[in-house]
Amino acid sequence: MTRILTIDPLEPEQTLLATAATIILAGGLVAFPTETVYGLGADATNPAAIERIFEAKDRPSSDPIIVHIATLDMLNNVAVEIPDLAFELARVFWAGALTLVLKRHPRIPANVSSGRDTVAVRMPNHPIAMGLIVAANRPIAAPSANTFSRPSATTATHVLEDLGGRIDMILDGGATPIGLESTVLDLTDVPVILRPGGVTVEQLRAIIPDVQVRSRYLTADQTAESPGQLIKHYSPRAEMRLFDGERDKVIERISEETSERSARGERVGILTIETDRFQYGDLPANFITVGGNIESMGVHLFGALRTFDRRGVTVIMVRLFEGEGLGAAIRDRLIRAAEGRIIRVE
Ligand code: TXA
Ligand code: MG
């Protein structure tokens, strides 16, 4: 069964970290908060433990896992032939929401990386995540702590919803501060962003002016370089309707569709920012309103999708906005949640 330990996110209790580390070292699975989303952790040097991660998440074995480290020393036991650029980026962005794809060290088993000779690494900026890695004195492999293709978990409750009974422990350190996953940057060839995330493209451009962005939306039968590029990802059970276009026209279109669909007996959810909310008036919809800034949308996005599911909403309407800064990651997650479908409003 899954033990849940409540732990202080600012000053995690050492005894609790030690208990969790014992489970990791015995080949068990512990979910823990990072600054981005909850991770499902296992000893990154133990192939049997890694196998358990794939089983617990129902994750296809073709989708590689990120290795988390607490010191730059650890990096030398995880990756080899590390380019200078990696250390430069580490100096600026670690601990933080940037994952670097490097050449894999033989000490890291192949199943972490689904057989590739590369490895994704990051140093998380969260006292519980860091404390756990230090207590275990091992790199910890951790994908997001959700069932495969469901929205990532940003609270311990979300983890329990998906993985309860399938993992050994959850460290409940409250909600994760960013709410969106890390940016994945491949440094094994010319630098390419494989997934937009917590560190923005603009921030990376300041250091790598010609960094490429290759966030493609692939269907399941196409082979994906970063299987996180699969189009069906982060999906709620409800149908997602994403509308792109001029603000007022989009709001009008969402209002019309909501009226029509609710008249037909559908349960419509609308995810909106505060500054749009009044425009919808008293439409017969289930509203989730988040703050007007992009950070607030980031923090609440995945939780909102799960809340709509819990409320039995059958269709979720969202106005898509431009992808600047953190907005690029939000736009990416919304498009994936909608399995690539965008409705253009003229
Ligand atoms: O913020 C995050 O990155 C969270 C926290 C827990 O650290 N983790 C996370 O892991 O989102 P996951 O497994 O949900 O997503 C990892 C992404 C996937 O898109 C995966 O394909 C990619 O990183 N990835 C992992 N290893 C890779 C590799 N060797 N080469 C290319 N992409 C890789
Ligand atoms: Mg994930």
Short mmCIF file of C-alpha atoms and ligand atoms in Angstrom, two decimals:
data_model
loop_
_atom_site.label_atom_id
_atom_site.label_comp_id
_atom_site.label_asym_id
_atom_site.label_seq_id
_atom_site.Cartn_x
_atom_site.Cartn_y
_atom_site.Cartn_z
CA MET A 1 0.00 0.00 0.00
CA THR A 2 1.01 3.62 -0.44
CA ARG A 3 2.25 5.46 2.68
CA ILE A 4 1.70 9.20 2.70
CA LEU A 5 4.09 11.36 4.73
CA THR A 6 3.34 15.04 5.23
CA ILE A 7 6.62 16.91 5.07
CA ASP A 8 7.68 20.56 5.36
CA PRO A 9 8.43 21.94 1.87
CA LEU A 10 10.81 24.62 3.18
CA GLU A 11 12.65 22.68 5.88
CA PRO A 12 11.93 19.00 5.24
CA GLU A 13 12.31 16.82 8.35
CA GLN A 14 15.51 14.76 8.06
CA THR A 15 13.93 11.67 9.64
CA LEU A 16 11.20 11.65 6.97
CA LEU A 17 13.73 12.12 4.17
CA ALA A 18 15.77 9.24 5.63
CA THR A 19 12.70 6.97 5.68
CA ALA A 20 11.96 7.80 2.04
CA ALA A 21 15.63 7.31 1.07
CA THR A 22 15.57 3.81 2.63
CA ILE A 23 12.70 2.89 0.31
CA ILE A 24 14.56 4.28 -2.72
CA LEU A 25 17.72 2.33 -1.82
CA ALA A 26 15.66 -0.85 -1.43
CA GLY A 27 14.41 -0.46 -5.02
CA GLY A 28 11.04 1.11 -4.10
CA LEU A 29 9.08 4.04 -5.57
CA VAL A 30 8.61 7.37 -3.79
CA ALA A 31 6.65 10.30 -5.24
CA PHE A 32 7.96 13.72 -4.20
CA PRO A 33 7.38 17.38 -5.08
CA THR A 34 9.76 19.37 -7.25
CA GLU A 35 9.37 23.03 -8.22
CA THR A 36 7.72 21.96 -11.49
CA VAL A 37 5.43 18.94 -10.85
CA TYR A 38 5.51 15.84 -8.60
CA GLY A 39 8.04 13.21 -9.68
CA LEU A 40 7.85 9.43 -9.25
CA GLY A 41 11.30 8.58 -7.97
CA ALA A 42 13.44 5.45 -8.06
CA ASP A 43 17.17 4.72 -7.70
CA ALA A 44 18.56 5.74 -11.11
CA THR A 45 21.28 3.08 -10.84
CA ASN A 46 18.86 0.17 -10.25
CA PRO A 47 17.30 -1.22 -13.47
CA ALA A 48 14.67 -3.28 -11.59
CA ALA A 49 13.48 -0.16 -9.75
CA ILE A 50 13.27 1.70 -13.07
CA GLU A 51 11.17 -1.13 -14.47
CA ARG A 52 8.70 -0.60 -11.61
CA ILE A 53 8.27 3.06 -12.64
CA PHE A 54 7.12 2.03 -16.12
CA GLU A 55 4.68 -0.49 -14.63
CA ALA A 56 3.23 1.89 -12.02
CA LYS A 57 2.55 4.59 -14.63
CA ASP A 58 1.47 2.24 -17.44
CA ARG A 59 4.17 4.07 -19.34
CA PRO A 60 5.41 2.62 -22.64
CA SER A 61 8.99 1.42 -22.26
CA SER A 62 9.92 3.64 -25.23
CA ASP A 63 9.52 6.84 -23.19
CA PRO A 64 12.81 7.76 -21.42
CA ILE A 65 13.01 9.15 -17.87
CA ILE A 66 14.79 12.20 -16.41
CA VAL A 67 17.57 11.63 -13.84
CA HIS A 68 17.63 14.11 -10.94
CA ILE A 69 20.85 15.15 -9.22
CA ALA A 70 21.69 17.36 -6.23
CA THR A 71 25.30 18.35 -7.00
CA LEU A 72 27.45 18.95 -10.08
CA ASP A 73 29.68 16.10 -8.83
CA MET A 74 26.81 13.71 -9.39
CA LEU A 75 26.57 14.86 -13.00
CA ASN A 76 29.89 13.16 -13.73
CA ASN A 77 28.40 9.81 -12.67
CA VAL A 78 25.33 10.26 -14.86
CA ALA A 79 26.70 11.66 -18.14
CA VAL A 80 29.94 11.51 -20.14
CA GLU A 81 31.61 13.84 -22.66
CA ILE A 82 29.73 16.73 -21.10
CA PRO A 83 30.11 19.88 -23.26
CA ASP A 84 31.19 23.19 -21.68
CA LEU A 85 27.82 24.63 -22.66
CA ALA A 86 26.13 22.20 -20.23
CA PHE A 87 28.17 23.56 -17.32
CA GLU A 88 27.47 27.13 -18.40
CA LEU A 89 23.73 26.42 -18.50
CA ALA A 90 23.93 24.60 -15.17
CA ARG A 91 25.57 27.66 -13.60
CA VAL A 92 22.72 29.89 -14.77
CA PHE A 93 19.63 27.67 -14.52
CA TRP A 94 20.34 24.98 -11.89
CA ALA A 95 18.86 24.25 -9.55
CA GLY A 96 15.86 24.80 -11.81
CA ALA A 97 13.40 23.77 -14.48
CA LEU A 98 15.89 22.93 -17.22
CA THR A 99 16.59 19.33 -18.28
CA LEU A 100 19.69 18.65 -20.37
CA VAL A 101 19.98 15.66 -22.70
CA LEU A 102 23.61 14.45 -22.67
CA LYS A 103 25.57 11.26 -23.41
CA ARG A 104 24.68 8.53 -20.90
CA HIS A 105 27.24 7.25 -18.37
CA PRO A 106 27.50 3.42 -18.33
CA ARG A 107 26.60 3.54 -14.62
CA ILE A 108 23.07 4.62 -15.58
CA PRO A 109 21.13 1.56 -16.81
CA ALA A 110 19.85 1.61 -20.39
CA ASN A 111 16.17 1.27 -19.41
CA VAL A 112 16.26 4.76 -17.81
CA SER A 113 16.72 6.08 -21.35
CA SER A 114 14.66 3.44 -23.16
CA GLY A 115 17.82 2.01 -24.66
CA ARG A 116 19.26 5.27 -26.01
CA ASP A 117 22.88 6.21 -25.41
CA THR A 118 21.72 9.58 -24.05
CA VAL A 119 20.38 10.63 -20.65
CA ALA A 120 18.20 13.54 -19.55
CA VAL A 121 19.42 15.24 -16.34
CA ARG A 122 18.26 18.03 -14.11
CA MET A 123 18.86 19.50 -10.66
CA PRO A 124 15.45 20.31 -9.14
CA ASN A 125 14.96 23.54 -7.20
CA HIS A 126 12.98 22.15 -4.27
CA PRO A 127 14.20 21.35 -0.73
CA ILE A 128 12.31 18.03 -0.59
CA ALA A 129 13.59 16.80 -3.96
CA MET A 130 17.14 17.91 -3.18
CA GLY A 131 16.93 16.52 0.37
CA LEU A 132 15.78 13.12 -0.90
CA ILE A 133 18.61 12.85 -3.45
CA VAL A 134 21.16 13.82 -0.78
CA ALA A 135 19.68 11.39 1.79
CA ALA A 136 19.75 8.52 -0.73
CA ASN A 137 23.14 9.67 -2.00
CA ARG A 138 22.06 8.46 -5.45
CA PRO A 139 20.80 10.11 -8.60
CA ILE A 140 17.02 9.64 -8.67
CA ALA A 141 15.17 8.83 -11.88
CA ALA A 142 11.73 10.42 -11.90
CA PRO A 143 9.09 10.98 -14.55
CA SER A 144 6.06 13.06 -13.66
CA ALA A 145 3.97 11.21 -11.04
CA ASN A 146 0.82 10.65 -13.10
CA THR A 147 -0.63 7.78 -15.09
CA PHE A 148 0.71 7.90 -18.66
CA SER A 149 -1.11 10.47 -20.84
CA ARG A 150 -2.99 12.02 -17.89
CA PRO A 151 -2.31 15.60 -16.72
CA SER A 152 0.84 15.79 -14.56
CA ALA A 153 0.35 15.81 -10.79
CA THR A 154 0.85 19.13 -9.02
CA THR A 155 -0.41 18.00 -5.59
CA ALA A 156 -0.07 14.82 -3.52
CA THR A 157 -3.82 14.24 -4.02
CA HIS A 158 -3.31 14.07 -7.80
CA VAL A 159 -0.53 11.51 -7.28
CA LEU A 160 -2.76 9.42 -5.03
CA GLU A 161 -5.62 9.64 -7.57
CA ASP A 162 -3.45 8.06 -10.29
CA LEU A 163 -0.90 5.94 -8.44
CA GLY A 164 -2.46 5.06 -5.07
CA GLY A 165 -1.74 1.40 -4.25
CA ARG A 166 0.87 1.18 -7.04
CA ILE A 167 3.78 2.96 -5.34
CA ASP A 168 5.38 2.72 -1.89
CA MET A 169 5.27 6.30 -0.65
CA ILE A 170 4.17 9.85 -1.36
CA LEU A 171 5.99 12.75 0.27
CA ASP A 172 3.23 15.34 0.58
CA GLY A 173 4.98 18.71 0.48
CA GLY A 174 2.01 20.72 -0.79
CA ALA A 175 1.38 22.14 -4.26
CA THR A 176 4.28 22.51 -6.69
CA PRO A 177 5.24 26.17 -7.29
CA ILE A 178 5.50 26.26 -11.12
CA GLY A 179 2.93 23.62 -12.04
CA LEU A 180 4.43 22.90 -15.50
CA GLU A 181 7.27 20.50 -16.32
CA SER A 182 10.86 21.44 -17.05
CA THR A 183 12.17 22.54 -20.44
CA VAL A 184 13.99 19.66 -22.19
CA LEU A 185 17.09 20.81 -24.10
CA ASP A 186 19.06 18.31 -26.19
CA LEU A 187 22.80 19.08 -26.18
CA THR A 188 23.97 15.90 -27.92
CA ASP A 189 24.12 17.72 -31.27
CA VAL A 190 23.18 21.31 -32.14
CA PRO A 191 21.13 22.54 -29.16
CA VAL A 192 17.43 21.78 -29.64
CA ILE A 193 14.53 22.41 -27.28
CA LEU A 194 12.45 19.21 -27.31
CA ARG A 195 9.83 20.41 -24.82
CA PRO A 196 9.05 23.99 -23.78
CA GLY A 197 8.73 24.32 -20.00
CA GLY A 198 9.62 26.20 -16.84
CA VAL A 199 12.76 27.86 -18.28
CA THR A 200 11.66 29.93 -21.27
CA VAL A 201 12.98 29.91 -24.84
CA GLU A 202 13.79 33.61 -24.41
CA GLN A 203 15.94 32.85 -21.34
CA LEU A 204 17.80 30.14 -23.25
CA ARG A 205 18.31 32.42 -26.29
CA ALA A 206 20.24 34.81 -24.07
CA ILE A 207 22.91 32.09 -23.78
CA ILE A 208 22.36 30.09 -26.99
CA PRO A 209 21.22 32.69 -29.57
CA ASP A 210 20.57 30.09 -32.28
CA VAL A 211 18.85 27.47 -30.12
CA GLN A 212 16.30 25.54 -32.15
CA VAL A 213 12.80 24.65 -31.01
CA ARG A 214 11.48 21.33 -32.15
CA SER A 215 8.26 20.86 -30.28
CA ARG A 216 6.37 18.85 -32.84
CA TYR A 217 3.04 17.24 -32.32
CA LEU A 218 3.26 13.62 -33.33
CA THR A 219 0.58 10.97 -33.40
CA ALA A 220 1.15 7.63 -31.67
CA ASP A 221 2.15 5.78 -34.84
CA GLN A 222 4.92 8.23 -35.72
CA THR A 223 8.21 7.60 -33.95
CA ALA A 224 8.99 10.38 -31.51
CA GLU A 225 12.46 11.55 -30.58
CA SER A 226 11.20 12.79 -27.27
CA PRO A 227 8.15 10.64 -26.75
CA GLY A 228 6.79 13.52 -24.69
CA GLN A 229 6.11 14.91 -28.18
CA LEU A 230 3.29 12.44 -28.53
CA ILE A 231 0.17 14.35 -29.30
CA LYS A 232 -2.02 12.53 -26.78
CA HIS A 233 -0.61 13.73 -23.50
CA TYR A 234 -1.80 15.58 -20.44
CA SER A 235 -5.34 14.65 -21.44
CA PRO A 236 -8.43 15.04 -19.30
CA ARG A 237 -11.26 12.56 -19.90
CA ALA A 238 -13.50 15.35 -21.19
CA GLU A 239 -13.28 16.55 -24.79
CA MET A 240 -11.04 19.63 -25.07
CA ARG A 241 -12.13 22.49 -27.38
CA LEU A 242 -9.34 25.01 -27.97
CA PHE A 243 -10.20 28.24 -29.76
CA ASP A 244 -7.58 30.46 -31.39
CA GLY A 245 -8.19 33.92 -32.83
CA GLU A 246 -9.09 37.47 -31.88
CA ARG A 247 -10.10 37.69 -28.20
CA ASP A 248 -13.64 39.05 -28.53
CA LYS A 249 -14.55 36.73 -31.39
CA VAL A 250 -13.25 33.71 -29.52
CA ILE A 251 -15.22 34.59 -26.40
CA GLU A 252 -18.35 35.03 -28.52
CA ARG A 253 -17.82 31.66 -30.20
CA ILE A 254 -17.22 29.88 -26.87
CA SER A 255 -20.39 31.49 -25.49
CA GLU A 256 -22.48 30.32 -28.48
CA GLU A 257 -21.15 26.78 -28.36
CA THR A 258 -21.64 26.59 -24.62
CA SER A 259 -25.28 27.64 -24.90
CA GLU A 260 -25.95 25.15 -27.69
CA ARG A 261 -24.22 22.26 -26.01
CA SER A 262 -25.70 22.81 -22.58
CA ALA A 263 -29.15 23.04 -24.20
CA ARG A 264 -28.42 19.56 -25.55
CA GLY A 265 -27.70 18.37 -22.02
CA GLU A 266 -23.89 18.41 -22.14
CA ARG A 267 -21.93 19.53 -19.09
CA VAL A 268 -19.66 22.31 -20.34
CA GLY A 269 -16.56 23.50 -18.50
CA ILE A 270 -14.85 26.80 -19.29
CA LEU A 271 -11.27 27.44 -18.20
CA THR A 272 -10.69 31.18 -18.24
CA ILE A 273 -8.39 33.90 -16.96
CA GLU A 274 -9.86 36.44 -14.54
CA THR A 275 -9.84 39.29 -17.06
CA ASP A 276 -12.03 37.31 -19.51
CA ARG A 277 -14.47 35.95 -16.93
CA PHE A 278 -17.02 38.81 -16.88
CA GLN A 279 -17.47 38.56 -20.65
CA TYR A 280 -19.14 35.17 -20.21
CA GLY A 281 -21.77 36.58 -17.84
CA ASP A 282 -24.08 33.92 -16.46
CA LEU A 283 -23.60 31.31 -19.17
CA PRO A 284 -24.73 27.84 -18.08
CA ALA A 285 -21.20 26.46 -17.65
CA ASN A 286 -18.90 25.14 -14.98
CA PHE A 287 -16.20 27.81 -14.65
CA ILE A 288 -12.65 27.57 -13.40
CA THR A 289 -11.13 31.04 -13.26
CA VAL A 290 -7.40 31.55 -12.78
CA GLY A 291 -5.49 34.78 -12.16
CA GLY A 292 -4.85 37.11 -15.08
CA ASN A 293 -1.12 36.38 -15.35
CA ILE A 294 0.61 33.56 -17.13
CA GLU A 295 2.20 32.16 -13.96
CA SER A 296 -1.22 31.67 -12.44
CA MET A 297 -2.41 29.74 -15.50
CA GLY A 298 0.73 27.59 -15.25
CA VAL A 299 0.18 26.79 -11.58
CA HIS A 300 -3.48 25.84 -12.03
CA LEU A 301 -3.68 24.29 -15.52
CA PHE A 302 -3.22 20.58 -14.74
CA GLY A 303 -5.27 20.77 -11.53
CA ALA A 304 -8.09 22.48 -13.43
CA LEU A 305 -8.22 19.70 -16.05
CA ARG A 306 -8.46 17.13 -13.25
CA THR A 307 -11.12 19.15 -11.41
CA PHE A 308 -13.29 19.28 -14.55
CA ASP A 309 -13.05 15.49 -14.81
CA ARG A 310 -14.04 15.09 -11.16
CA ARG A 311 -17.05 17.37 -11.72
CA GLY A 312 -18.21 15.17 -14.60
CA VAL A 313 -17.73 17.86 -17.23
CA THR A 314 -17.95 16.33 -20.73
CA VAL A 315 -16.43 19.17 -22.76
CA ILE A 316 -13.86 21.82 -21.76
CA MET A 317 -13.62 25.14 -23.66
CA VAL A 318 -10.43 27.22 -23.54
CA ARG A 319 -9.34 30.38 -25.31
CA LEU A 320 -5.81 29.78 -26.57
CA PHE A 321 -3.40 32.66 -26.25
CA GLU A 322 -0.02 33.57 -27.67
CA GLY A 323 2.95 31.59 -26.53
CA GLU A 324 5.45 34.12 -25.13
CA GLY A 325 7.64 33.14 -22.17
CA LEU A 326 5.98 30.57 -19.94
CA GLY A 327 2.97 30.92 -22.26
CA ALA A 328 4.78 28.69 -24.80
CA ALA A 329 4.73 25.79 -22.33
CA ILE A 330 1.07 26.40 -21.47
CA ARG A 331 0.10 26.57 -25.13
CA ASP A 332 2.02 23.34 -25.76
CA ARG A 333 0.29 21.48 -22.90
CA LEU A 334 -3.15 22.72 -23.98
CA ILE A 335 -2.59 21.63 -27.58
CA ARG A 336 -1.48 18.19 -26.41
CA ALA A 337 -4.42 17.91 -24.04
CA ALA A 338 -6.63 18.62 -27.08
CA GLU A 339 -4.73 16.00 -29.09
CA GLY A 340 -3.61 18.67 -31.53
CA ARG A 341 -7.01 20.02 -32.47
CA ILE A 342 -7.24 23.82 -32.63
CA ILE A 343 -10.40 25.60 -33.75
CA ARG A 344 -9.55 28.81 -35.63
CA VAL A 345 -12.09 31.56 -35.19
CA GLU A 346 -12.23 34.06 -38.07
O1 TXA B 1 9.72 18.94 -14.59
C1 TXA B 1 9.96 17.81 -14.99
O2 TXA B 1 10.69 17.59 -15.98
C2 TXA B 1 9.33 16.62 -14.23
C3 TXA B 1 9.92 16.61 -12.82
C4 TXA B 1 9.48 15.42 -12.03
O3 TXA B 1 11.31 16.69 -12.90
N1 TXA B 1 9.56 15.40 -14.91
C5 TXA B 1 8.94 15.09 -16.08
O4 TXA B 1 9.25 13.83 -16.56
O5 TXA B 1 8.17 15.83 -16.65
P1 TXA B 1 8.46 13.13 -17.75
O6 TXA B 1 8.98 11.75 -17.77
O7 TXA B 1 7.01 13.31 -17.57
O8 TXA B 1 8.95 13.87 -19.01
C6 TXA B 1 10.29 13.73 -19.42
C7 TXA B 1 10.47 14.24 -20.81
C8 TXA B 1 9.73 13.38 -21.81
O9 TXA B 1 9.23 14.21 -22.83
C9 TXA B 1 10.85 12.47 -22.32
O10 TXA B 1 10.59 11.99 -23.60
C10 TXA B 1 12.03 13.41 -22.29
O11 TXA B 1 11.85 14.19 -21.13
N2 TXA B 1 13.29 12.68 -22.19
C11 TXA B 1 13.75 11.97 -21.13
N3 TXA B 1 14.93 11.39 -21.42
C12 TXA B 1 15.23 11.73 -22.69
C13 TXA B 1 16.31 11.44 -23.56
N4 TXA B 1 17.33 10.66 -23.19
N5 TXA B 1 16.28 11.99 -24.81
C14 TXA B 1 15.25 12.77 -25.20
N6 TXA B 1 14.21 13.08 -24.41
C15 TXA B 1 14.19 12.57 -23.18
MG MG B 2 5.10 13.29 -17.90
#
